[in-house]
Short mmCIF file of C-alpha atoms in Angstrom, two decimals:
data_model
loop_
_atom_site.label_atom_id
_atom_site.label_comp_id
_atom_site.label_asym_id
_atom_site.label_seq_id
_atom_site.Cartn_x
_atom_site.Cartn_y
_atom_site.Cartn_z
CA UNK A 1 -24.20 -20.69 6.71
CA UNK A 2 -22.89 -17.86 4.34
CA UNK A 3 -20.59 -18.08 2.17
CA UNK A 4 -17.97 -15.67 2.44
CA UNK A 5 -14.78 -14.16 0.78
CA UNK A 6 -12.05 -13.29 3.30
CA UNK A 7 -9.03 -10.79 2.20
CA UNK A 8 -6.36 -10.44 4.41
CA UNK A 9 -6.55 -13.87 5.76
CA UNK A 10 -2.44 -14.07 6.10
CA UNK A 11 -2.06 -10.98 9.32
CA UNK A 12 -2.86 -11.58 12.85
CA UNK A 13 -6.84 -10.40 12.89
CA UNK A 14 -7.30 -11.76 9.59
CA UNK A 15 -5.57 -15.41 10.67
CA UNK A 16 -7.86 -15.22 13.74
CA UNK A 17 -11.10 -13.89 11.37
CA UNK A 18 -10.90 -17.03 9.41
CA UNK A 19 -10.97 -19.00 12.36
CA UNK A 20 -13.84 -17.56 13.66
CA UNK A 21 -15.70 -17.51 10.43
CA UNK A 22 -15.05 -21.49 10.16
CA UNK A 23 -15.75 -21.74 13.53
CA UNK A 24 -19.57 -20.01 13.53
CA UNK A 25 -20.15 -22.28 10.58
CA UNK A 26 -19.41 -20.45 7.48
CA UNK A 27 -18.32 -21.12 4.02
CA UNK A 28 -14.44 -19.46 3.81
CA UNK A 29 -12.85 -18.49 0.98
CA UNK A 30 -9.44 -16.64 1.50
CA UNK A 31 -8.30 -14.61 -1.44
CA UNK A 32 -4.87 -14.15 -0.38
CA UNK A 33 -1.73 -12.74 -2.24
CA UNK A 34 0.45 -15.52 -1.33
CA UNK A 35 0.20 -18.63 0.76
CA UNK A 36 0.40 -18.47 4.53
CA UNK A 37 3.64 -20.08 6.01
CA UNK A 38 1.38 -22.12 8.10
CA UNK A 39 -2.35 -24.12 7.27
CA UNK A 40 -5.88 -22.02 7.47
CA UNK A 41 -7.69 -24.80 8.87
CA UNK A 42 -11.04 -25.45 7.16
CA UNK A 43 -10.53 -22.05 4.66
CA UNK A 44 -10.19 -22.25 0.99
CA UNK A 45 -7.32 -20.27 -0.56
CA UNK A 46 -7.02 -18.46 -3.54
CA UNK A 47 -3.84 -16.51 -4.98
CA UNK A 48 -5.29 -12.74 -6.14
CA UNK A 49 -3.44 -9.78 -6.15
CA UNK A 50 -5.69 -7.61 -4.43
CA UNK A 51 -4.05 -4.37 -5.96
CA UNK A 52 -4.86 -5.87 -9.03
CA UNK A 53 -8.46 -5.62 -10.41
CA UNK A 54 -7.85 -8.31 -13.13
CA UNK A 55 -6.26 -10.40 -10.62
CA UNK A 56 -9.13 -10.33 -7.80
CA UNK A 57 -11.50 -10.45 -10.01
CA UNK A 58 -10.27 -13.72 -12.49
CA UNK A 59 -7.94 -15.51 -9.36
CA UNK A 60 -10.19 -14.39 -6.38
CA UNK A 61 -13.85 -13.91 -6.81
CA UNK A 62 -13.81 -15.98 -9.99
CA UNK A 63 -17.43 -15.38 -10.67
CA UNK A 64 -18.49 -17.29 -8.19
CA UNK A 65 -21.24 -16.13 -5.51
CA UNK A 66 -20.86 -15.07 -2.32
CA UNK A 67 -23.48 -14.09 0.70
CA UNK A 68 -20.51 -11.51 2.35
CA UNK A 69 -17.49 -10.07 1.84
CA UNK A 70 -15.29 -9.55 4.89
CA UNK A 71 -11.75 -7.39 4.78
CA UNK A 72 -8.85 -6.96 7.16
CA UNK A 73 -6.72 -6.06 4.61
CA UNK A 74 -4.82 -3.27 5.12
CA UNK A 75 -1.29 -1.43 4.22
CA UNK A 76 1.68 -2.74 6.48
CA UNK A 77 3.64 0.49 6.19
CA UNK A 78 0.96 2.97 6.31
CA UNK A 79 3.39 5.25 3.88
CA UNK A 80 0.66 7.15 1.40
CA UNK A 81 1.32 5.22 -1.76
CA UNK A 82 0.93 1.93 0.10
CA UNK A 83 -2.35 3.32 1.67
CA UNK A 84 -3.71 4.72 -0.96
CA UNK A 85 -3.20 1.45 -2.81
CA UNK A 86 -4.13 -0.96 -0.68
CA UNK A 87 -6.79 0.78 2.65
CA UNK A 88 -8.58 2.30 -0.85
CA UNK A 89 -8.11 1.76 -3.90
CA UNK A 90 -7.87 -2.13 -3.36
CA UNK A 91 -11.02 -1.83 -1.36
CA UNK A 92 -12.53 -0.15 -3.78
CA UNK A 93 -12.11 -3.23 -6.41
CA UNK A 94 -13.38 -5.77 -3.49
CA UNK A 95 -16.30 -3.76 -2.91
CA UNK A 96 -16.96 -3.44 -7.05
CA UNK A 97 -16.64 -7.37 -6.90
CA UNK A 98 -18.31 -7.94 -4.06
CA UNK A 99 -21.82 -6.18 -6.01
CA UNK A 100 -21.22 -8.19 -8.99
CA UNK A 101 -20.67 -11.61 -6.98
CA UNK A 102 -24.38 -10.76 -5.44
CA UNK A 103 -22.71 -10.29 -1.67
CA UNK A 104 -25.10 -8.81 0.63
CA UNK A 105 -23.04 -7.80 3.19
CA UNK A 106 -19.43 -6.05 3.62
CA UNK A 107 -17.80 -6.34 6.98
CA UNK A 108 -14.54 -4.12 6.90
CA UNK A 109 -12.09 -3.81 9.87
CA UNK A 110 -11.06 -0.38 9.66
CA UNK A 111 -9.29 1.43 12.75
CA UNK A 112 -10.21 3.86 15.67
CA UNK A 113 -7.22 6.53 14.65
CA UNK A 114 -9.37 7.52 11.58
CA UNK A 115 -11.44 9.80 14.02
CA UNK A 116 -8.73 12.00 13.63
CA UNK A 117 -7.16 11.76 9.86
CA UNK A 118 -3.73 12.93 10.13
CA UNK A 119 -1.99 10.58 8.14
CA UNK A 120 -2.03 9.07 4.74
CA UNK A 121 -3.64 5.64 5.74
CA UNK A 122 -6.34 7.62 8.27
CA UNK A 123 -7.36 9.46 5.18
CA UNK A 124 -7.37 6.17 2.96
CA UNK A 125 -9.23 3.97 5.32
CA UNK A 126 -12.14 7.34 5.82
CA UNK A 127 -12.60 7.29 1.71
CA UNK A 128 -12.84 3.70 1.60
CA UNK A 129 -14.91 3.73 4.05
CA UNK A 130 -17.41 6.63 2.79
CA UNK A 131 -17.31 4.48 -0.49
CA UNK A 132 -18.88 1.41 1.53
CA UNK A 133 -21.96 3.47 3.49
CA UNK A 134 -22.13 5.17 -0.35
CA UNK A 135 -22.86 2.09 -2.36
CA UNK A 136 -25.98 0.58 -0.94
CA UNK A 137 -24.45 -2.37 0.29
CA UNK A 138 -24.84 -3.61 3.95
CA UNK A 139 -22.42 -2.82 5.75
CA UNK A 140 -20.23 -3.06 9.55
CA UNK A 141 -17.29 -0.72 9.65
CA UNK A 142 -15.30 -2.04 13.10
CA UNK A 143 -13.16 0.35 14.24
CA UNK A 144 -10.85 -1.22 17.11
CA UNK A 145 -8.87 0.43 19.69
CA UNK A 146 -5.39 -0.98 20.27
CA UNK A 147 -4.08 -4.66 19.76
CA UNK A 148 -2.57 -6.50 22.36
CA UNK A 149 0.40 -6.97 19.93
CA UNK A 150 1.06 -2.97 19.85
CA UNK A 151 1.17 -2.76 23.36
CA UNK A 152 3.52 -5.76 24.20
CA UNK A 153 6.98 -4.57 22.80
CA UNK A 154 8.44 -3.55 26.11
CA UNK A 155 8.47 -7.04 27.09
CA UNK A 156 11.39 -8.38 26.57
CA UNK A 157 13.32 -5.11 27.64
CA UNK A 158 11.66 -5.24 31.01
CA UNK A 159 12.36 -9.18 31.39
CA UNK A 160 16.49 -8.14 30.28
CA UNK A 161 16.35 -5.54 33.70
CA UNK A 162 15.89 -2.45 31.07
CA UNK A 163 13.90 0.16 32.35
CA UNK A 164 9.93 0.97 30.41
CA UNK A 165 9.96 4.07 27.99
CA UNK A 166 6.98 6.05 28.63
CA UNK A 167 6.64 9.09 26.87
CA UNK A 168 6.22 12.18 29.01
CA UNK A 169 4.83 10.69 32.87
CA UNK A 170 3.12 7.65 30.63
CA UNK A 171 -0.33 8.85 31.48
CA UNK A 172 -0.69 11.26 27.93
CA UNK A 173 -2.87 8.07 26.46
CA UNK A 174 -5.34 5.58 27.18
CA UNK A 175 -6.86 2.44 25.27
CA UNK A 176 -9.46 -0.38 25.86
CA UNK A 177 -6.79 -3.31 24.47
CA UNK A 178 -8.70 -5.79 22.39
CA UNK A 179 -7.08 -9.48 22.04
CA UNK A 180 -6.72 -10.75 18.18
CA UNK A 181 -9.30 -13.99 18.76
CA UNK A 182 -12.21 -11.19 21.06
CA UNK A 183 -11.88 -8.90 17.78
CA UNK A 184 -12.58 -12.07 15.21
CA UNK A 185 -15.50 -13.50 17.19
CA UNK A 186 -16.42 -9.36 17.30
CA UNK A 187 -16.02 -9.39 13.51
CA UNK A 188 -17.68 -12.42 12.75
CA UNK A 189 -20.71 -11.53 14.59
CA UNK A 190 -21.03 -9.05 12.52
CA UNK A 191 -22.38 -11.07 9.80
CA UNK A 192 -25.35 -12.33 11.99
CA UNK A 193 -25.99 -9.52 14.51
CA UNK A 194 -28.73 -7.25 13.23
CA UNK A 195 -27.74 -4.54 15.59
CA UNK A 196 -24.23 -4.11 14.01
CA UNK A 197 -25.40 -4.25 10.28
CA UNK A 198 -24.83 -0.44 8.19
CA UNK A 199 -23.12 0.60 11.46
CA UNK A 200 -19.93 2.11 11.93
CA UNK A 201 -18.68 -0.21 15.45
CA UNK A 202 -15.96 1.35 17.21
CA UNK A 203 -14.61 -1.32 19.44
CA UNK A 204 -12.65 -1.98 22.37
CA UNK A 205 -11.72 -5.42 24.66
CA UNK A 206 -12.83 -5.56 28.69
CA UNK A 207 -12.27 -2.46 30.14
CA UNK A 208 -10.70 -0.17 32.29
CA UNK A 209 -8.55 1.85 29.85
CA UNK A 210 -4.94 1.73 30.79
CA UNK A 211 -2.12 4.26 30.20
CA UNK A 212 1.32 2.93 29.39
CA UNK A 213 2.15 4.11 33.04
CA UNK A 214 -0.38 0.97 34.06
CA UNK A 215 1.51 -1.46 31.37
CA UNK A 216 4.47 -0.59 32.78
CA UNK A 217 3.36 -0.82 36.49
CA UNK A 218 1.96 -4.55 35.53
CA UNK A 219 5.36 -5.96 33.43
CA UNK A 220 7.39 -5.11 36.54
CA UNK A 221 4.91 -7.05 39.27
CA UNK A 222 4.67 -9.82 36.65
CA UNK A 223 8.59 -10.06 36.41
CA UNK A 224 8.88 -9.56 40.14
CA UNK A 225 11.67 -7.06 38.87
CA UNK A 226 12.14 -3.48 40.83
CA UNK A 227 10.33 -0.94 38.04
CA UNK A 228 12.39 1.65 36.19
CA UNK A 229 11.07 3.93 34.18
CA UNK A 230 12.81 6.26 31.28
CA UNK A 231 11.07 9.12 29.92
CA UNK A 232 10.97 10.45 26.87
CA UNK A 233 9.26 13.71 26.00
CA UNK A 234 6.12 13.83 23.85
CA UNK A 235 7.74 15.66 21.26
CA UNK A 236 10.87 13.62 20.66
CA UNK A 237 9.78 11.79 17.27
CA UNK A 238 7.73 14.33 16.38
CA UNK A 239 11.06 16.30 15.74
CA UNK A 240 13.10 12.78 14.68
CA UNK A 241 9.42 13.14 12.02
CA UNK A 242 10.60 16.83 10.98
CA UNK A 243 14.29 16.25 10.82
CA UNK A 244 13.52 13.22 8.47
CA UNK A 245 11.17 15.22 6.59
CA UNK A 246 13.74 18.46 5.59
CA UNK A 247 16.38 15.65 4.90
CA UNK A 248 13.96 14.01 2.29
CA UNK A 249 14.40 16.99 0.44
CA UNK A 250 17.88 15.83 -0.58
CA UNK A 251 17.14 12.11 -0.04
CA UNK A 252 14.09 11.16 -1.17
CA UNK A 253 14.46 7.58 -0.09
CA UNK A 254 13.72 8.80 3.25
CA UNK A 255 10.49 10.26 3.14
CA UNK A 256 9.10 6.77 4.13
CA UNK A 257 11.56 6.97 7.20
CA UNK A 258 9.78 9.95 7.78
CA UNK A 259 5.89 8.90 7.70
CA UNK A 260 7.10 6.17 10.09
CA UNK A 261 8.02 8.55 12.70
CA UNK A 262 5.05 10.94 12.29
CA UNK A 263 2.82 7.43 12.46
CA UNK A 264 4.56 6.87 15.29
CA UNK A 265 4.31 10.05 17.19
CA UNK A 266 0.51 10.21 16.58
CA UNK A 267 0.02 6.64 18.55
CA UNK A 268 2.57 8.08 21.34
CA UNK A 269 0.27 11.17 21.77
CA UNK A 270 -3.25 9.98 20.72
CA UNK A 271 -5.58 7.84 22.79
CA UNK A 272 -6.83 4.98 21.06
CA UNK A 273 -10.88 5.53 22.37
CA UNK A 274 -13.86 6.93 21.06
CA UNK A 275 -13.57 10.41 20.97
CA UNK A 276 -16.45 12.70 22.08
CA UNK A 277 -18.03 14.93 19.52
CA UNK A 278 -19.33 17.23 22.31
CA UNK A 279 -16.20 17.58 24.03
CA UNK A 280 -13.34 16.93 21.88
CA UNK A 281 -11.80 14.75 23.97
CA UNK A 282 -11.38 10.82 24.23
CA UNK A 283 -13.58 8.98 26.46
CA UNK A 284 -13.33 5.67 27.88
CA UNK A 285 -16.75 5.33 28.89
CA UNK A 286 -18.21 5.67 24.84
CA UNK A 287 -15.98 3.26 24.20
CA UNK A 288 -17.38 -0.19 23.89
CA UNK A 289 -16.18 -3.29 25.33
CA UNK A 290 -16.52 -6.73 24.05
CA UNK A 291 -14.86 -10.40 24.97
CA UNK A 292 -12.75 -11.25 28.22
CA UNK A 293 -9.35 -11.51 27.06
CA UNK A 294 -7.22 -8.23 28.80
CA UNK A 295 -3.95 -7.33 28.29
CA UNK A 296 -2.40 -8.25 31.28
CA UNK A 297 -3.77 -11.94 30.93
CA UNK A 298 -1.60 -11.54 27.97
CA UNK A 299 1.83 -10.61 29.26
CA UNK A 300 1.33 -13.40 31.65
CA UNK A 301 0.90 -15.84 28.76
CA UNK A 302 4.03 -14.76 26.88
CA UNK A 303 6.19 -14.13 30.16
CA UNK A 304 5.08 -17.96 30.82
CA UNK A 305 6.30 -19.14 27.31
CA UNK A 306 2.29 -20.56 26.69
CA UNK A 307 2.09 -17.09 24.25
CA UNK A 308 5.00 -16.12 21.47
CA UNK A 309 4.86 -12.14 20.98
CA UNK A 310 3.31 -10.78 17.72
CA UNK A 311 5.61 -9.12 15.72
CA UNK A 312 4.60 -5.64 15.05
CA UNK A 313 5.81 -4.73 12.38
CA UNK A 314 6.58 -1.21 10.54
CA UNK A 315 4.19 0.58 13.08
CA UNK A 316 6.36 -0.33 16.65
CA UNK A 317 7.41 2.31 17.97
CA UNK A 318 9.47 0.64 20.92
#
């Protein structure tokens, strides 16, 4: 049994970390900014700012000891001073804690994206990250592909007889969907698998990668509807992204309008898989697998009523 501290125990993977943690037999304390609207089951919680070093270290660590530290904490917005704040700079404090509280072991769920930084929160999560393989300190980076909650906002359209948005043919991208309970068990493994320790674990669910073209072609023989498709071209919030961006010139309020869009036209236009160094392009067979939960399984669930949809929050882009 270790005992570990748990931040961003309130969000889907980090609900489903805890879980897993109490499950495998750990110690779990969750150092959370405010309480969860419903129980963590077997977990400990502690109200910390995590932003705030004073706060983490006084309300969340406490002085107390701890074997591991595990994160899946990050910014919900993505916008650079959120990032910055909160995918580093908040990091940074946990991982300054985590020395002093004798941890042995950081586990940090980072993301697959940061192979190719273009945005704010890529660039945040890579210097947190170089911090962590920097300081000495075990470590597992996890870097999963896409979550089955990112991929499941055409539902409901689809089920109301509206036609699937693809961008371009719906073929431009590919991912290895992992589920949110296959990503905790992946994550919690991490503290007891040798072979993942001062790795960085890029991670995917059961394969083959599918294209939002194969999404689409699975909602409509789910529904038993007639498929219709609507395209939109590739470049299409990349110039909503530019617009936004001159206009924030005059208004600055809506240079976070603007992030959102470019965030959003780098998941319409980038594959979430490993990307090969030798080729520059994304492959599906580098990309590991783990678990058995596949997307598809999921659509059924939530079609059925037996799963609710995630919400996705500021990064949907349907």
């Amino acid at each position: 049994m270790i005992r570990v501290a748990l931040l961003g125990a309130t969000g889907t993977i980090g609900r489903a970390t805890a879980q897993a943690l109490v499950a495998a037999g750990h110690e779990v304390v969750a150092i959370v900014r405010r309480a969860p609207a419903s129980p963590l089951p077997g977990v400990t919680l502690r109200i910390a700012d995590p932003a705030d070093p004073v706060s983490l270290m006084h309300d969340g660590f406490a002085g107390e000891h701890f074997g591991a530290v595990v994160s899946c904490m990050a910014s919900r917005t993505g916008v650079p001073r959120e990032a910055w704040a909160i995918d580093h700079k908040a990091h940074s404090h946990a991982l300054a804690l985590a020395e002093r509280c004798g941890a042995q072991h950081f586990v940090l769920l980072s993301a697959i994206c940061v192979q190719k930084p273009l945005r704010a929160f890529q660039q945040a999560k890579l210097a947190f990250e170089a911090e962590l393989i920097a300081s000495g300190l075990r470590y597992s980076i996890v870097r999963p592909t896409a979550f089955f909650k990112s991929l499941s906002g055409q539902i409901e359209r689809v089920r109301q007889g509206k036609p699937f948005l693809l961008f371009g043919d719906g073929t431009l991208t590919a991912c290895k969907p992992i589920s949110n309970r296959d990503l905790a068990a992946y994550i919690a493994g991490c503290l007891t698998e040798p072979e993942r320790w001062n790795k960085v674990l890029p991670i995917g669910g059961p394969g083959p990668a599918i294209t939002p073209r194969a999404q689409g072609e699975a909602l409509f023989a789910l529904t038993g509807l007639p498929p219709k498709y609507r395209s939109v071209p590739p470049g299409f919030i990349g110039g909503i992204a530019g617009a936004l961006g001159l206009a924030a010139r005059l208004v600055p309020a809506l240079a976070t309008k603007a992030e959102l869009a470019r965030i959003g036209h780098y998941y319409a236009t980038e594959s979430m898989l490993v990307l090969d160094p030798a080729t520059g392009r994304y492959s599906a067979e580098l990309t590991p697998e783990t678990g058995s939960d596949t997307l598809f399984d999921h659509y059924r669930a939530v079609l059925s009523g037996e799963a609710a949809p995630d919400d996705r929050g500021e990064h949907a882009v349907f």
